[in-house]
XYZ file of C-alpha atoms in Angstrom:
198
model
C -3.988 -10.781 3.856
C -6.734 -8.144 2.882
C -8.545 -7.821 6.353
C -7.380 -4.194 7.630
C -5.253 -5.431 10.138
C -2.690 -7.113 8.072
C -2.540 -3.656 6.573
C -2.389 -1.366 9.130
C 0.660 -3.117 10.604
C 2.408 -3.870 7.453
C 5.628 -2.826 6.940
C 4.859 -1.048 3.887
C 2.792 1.228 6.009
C 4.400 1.379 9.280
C 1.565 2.471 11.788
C 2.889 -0.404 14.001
C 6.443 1.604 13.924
C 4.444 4.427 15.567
C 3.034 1.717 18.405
C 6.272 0.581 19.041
C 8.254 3.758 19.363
C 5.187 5.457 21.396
C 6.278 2.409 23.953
C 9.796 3.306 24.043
C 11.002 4.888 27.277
C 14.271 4.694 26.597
C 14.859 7.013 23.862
C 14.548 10.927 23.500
C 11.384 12.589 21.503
C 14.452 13.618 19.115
C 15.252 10.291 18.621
C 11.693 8.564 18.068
C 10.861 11.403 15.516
C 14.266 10.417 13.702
C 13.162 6.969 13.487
C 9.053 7.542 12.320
C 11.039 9.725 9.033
C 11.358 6.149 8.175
C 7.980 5.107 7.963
C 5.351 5.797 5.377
C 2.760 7.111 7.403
C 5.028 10.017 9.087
C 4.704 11.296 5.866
C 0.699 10.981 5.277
C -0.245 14.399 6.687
C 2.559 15.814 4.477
C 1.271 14.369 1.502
C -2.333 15.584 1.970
C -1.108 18.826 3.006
C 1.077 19.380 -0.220
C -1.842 17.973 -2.199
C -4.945 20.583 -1.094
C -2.167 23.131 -1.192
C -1.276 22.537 -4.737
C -4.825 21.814 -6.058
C -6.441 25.263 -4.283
C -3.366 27.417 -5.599
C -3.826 26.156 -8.679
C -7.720 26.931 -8.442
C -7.179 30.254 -7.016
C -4.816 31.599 -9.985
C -1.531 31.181 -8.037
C 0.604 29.295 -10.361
C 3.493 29.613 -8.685
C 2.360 28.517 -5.613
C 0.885 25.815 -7.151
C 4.309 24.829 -8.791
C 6.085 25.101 -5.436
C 3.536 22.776 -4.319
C 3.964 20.093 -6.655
C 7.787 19.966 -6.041
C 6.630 19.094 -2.728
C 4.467 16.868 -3.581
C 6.842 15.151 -5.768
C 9.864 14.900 -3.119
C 7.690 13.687 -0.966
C 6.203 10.970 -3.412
C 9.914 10.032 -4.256
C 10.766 9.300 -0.674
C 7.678 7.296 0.338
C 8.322 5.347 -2.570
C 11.888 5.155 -1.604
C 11.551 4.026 1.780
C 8.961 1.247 0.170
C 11.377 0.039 -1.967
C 13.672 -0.428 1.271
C 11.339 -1.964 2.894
C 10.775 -4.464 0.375
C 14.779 -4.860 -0.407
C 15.067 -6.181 3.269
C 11.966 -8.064 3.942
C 11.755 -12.053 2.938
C 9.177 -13.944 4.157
C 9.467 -18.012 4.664
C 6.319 -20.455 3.553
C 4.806 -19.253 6.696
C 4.685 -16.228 5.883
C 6.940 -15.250 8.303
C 9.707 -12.207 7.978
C 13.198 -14.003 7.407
C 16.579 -13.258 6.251
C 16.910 -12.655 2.404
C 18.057 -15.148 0.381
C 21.494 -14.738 -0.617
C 22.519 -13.653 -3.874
C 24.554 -14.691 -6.896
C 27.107 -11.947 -5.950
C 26.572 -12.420 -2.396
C 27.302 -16.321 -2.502
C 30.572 -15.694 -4.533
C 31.752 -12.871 -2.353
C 31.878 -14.962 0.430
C 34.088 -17.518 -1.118
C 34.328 -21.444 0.167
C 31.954 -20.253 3.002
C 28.757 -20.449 0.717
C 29.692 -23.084 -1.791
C 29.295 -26.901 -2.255
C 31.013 -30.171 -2.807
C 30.823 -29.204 -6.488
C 32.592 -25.650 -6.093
C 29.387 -23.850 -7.395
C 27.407 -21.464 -4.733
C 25.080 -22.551 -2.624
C 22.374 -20.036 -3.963
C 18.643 -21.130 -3.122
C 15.942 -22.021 -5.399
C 13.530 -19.383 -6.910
C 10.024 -18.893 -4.816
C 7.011 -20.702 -6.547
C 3.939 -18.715 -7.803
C 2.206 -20.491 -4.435
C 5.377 -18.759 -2.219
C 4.413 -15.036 -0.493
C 7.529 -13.641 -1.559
C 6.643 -14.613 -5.541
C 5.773 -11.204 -7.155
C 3.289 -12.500 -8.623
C 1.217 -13.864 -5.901
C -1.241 -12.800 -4.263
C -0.530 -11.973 -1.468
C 2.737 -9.624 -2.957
C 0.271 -8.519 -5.679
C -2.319 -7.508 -2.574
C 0.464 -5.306 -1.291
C 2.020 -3.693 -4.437
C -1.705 -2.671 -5.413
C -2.805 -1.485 -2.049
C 0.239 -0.343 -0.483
C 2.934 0.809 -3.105
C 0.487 1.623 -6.471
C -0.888 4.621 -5.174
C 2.322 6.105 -3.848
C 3.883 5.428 -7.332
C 0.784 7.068 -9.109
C 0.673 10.006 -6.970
C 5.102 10.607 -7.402
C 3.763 10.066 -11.105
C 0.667 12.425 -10.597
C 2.838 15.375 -9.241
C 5.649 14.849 -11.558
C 3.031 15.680 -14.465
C 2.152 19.089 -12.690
C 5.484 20.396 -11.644
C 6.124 20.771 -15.667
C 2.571 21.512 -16.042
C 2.639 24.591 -13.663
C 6.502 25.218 -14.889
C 5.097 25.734 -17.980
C 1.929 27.621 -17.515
C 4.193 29.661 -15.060
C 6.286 31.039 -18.098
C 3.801 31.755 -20.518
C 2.133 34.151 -18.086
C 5.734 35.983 -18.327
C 4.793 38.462 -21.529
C 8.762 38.866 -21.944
C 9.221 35.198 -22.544
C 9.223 34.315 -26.619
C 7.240 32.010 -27.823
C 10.102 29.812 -29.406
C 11.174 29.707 -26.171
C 7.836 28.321 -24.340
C 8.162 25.655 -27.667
C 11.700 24.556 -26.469
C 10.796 24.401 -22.915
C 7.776 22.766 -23.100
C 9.340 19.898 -25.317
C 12.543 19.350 -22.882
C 9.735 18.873 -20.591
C 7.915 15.892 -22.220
C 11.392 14.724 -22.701
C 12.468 14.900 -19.301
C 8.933 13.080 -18.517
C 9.665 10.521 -20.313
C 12.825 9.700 -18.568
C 12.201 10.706 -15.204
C 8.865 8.417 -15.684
């Protein structure tokens, strides 16, 4: 599961999307474009554009270029990791390795009523993966992908969360008119709000 194939046309990436809709006559340029937003690598360019933008503004003395940047950079990092987590809500994959159907849940199995239950009354609700299953989170092929695929997405959301209160921040205190109390309350609301947006 390393070799750079099983990569490039994992789900988590979504290159393969862009092979699939490039071979799709049938729909309108609007209409592919609507369905790449869902991938991970529509947004690559994005990411590396908000990324040199925020780093040289910051370089250059702009702070508040640099902090419109990183809000950037953050929504962008939120909806990668977003559509990742989708991804791996609806993907299930068999002992093949195969994509299936997800199991069906606790809730799932009792909202369907007679339909998913046994002789005994109880739902039919299927047996947790072993550690030797793909779908296990701690195997390694699932570990392969979180480090490869979704870690660096999560550390970069995590990266430009850090400087949008960073440059929020600095951005005040170059404002002579602001009080210092004030740049004391603000800038521990922001290592609050760190904490629980983190």
């Amino acid at each position: 599961p390393t070799s750079p194939t099983y990569y490039a046309y994992n789900p988590l990436v979504g290159y393969n999307n862009f092979a699939i809709l490039s071979d799709n006559t049938g729909g309108t340029f609007k209409d592919l474009m609507e369905s790449a937003k869902h991938t991970v690598a529509f947004y690559y360019p994005f990411v590396g554009i908000a990324t040199v933008g925020m780093v040289y503004s910051y370089d250059a003395g702009n702070i508040g270029t640099a902090f419109f940047w990183s809000l950037v950079s953050l929504i962008l990092g939120y909806v990668i990791v977003k559509i990742q987590v989708g991804v791996m809500n609806r993907l299930y994959e068999d002992e093949d390795g195969s994509l299936a159907s997800p199991p069906i849940s606790p809730a799932s199995a009792m909202s369907h009523g007679d339909n998913n239950t046994v002789e005994s009354g109880m739902p039919d609700i299927p047996s947790p993966p072993s550690m030797d299953h793909p779908s296990h989170p701690l195997s390694h092929k699932s570990l392969s992908q979180y480090i490869y695929l979704r870690l660096p997405f999560e550390l970069f959301a995590g990266y430009a969360l850090t400087n949008v209160f960073l440059y929020f921040n600095v951005w005040l205190d170059q404002m002579d008119w602001i009080t210092p109390q004030t740049l004391l309350i603000v800038g521990n609301a922001s290592l609050v709000m760190m904490l629980v947006i983190g």
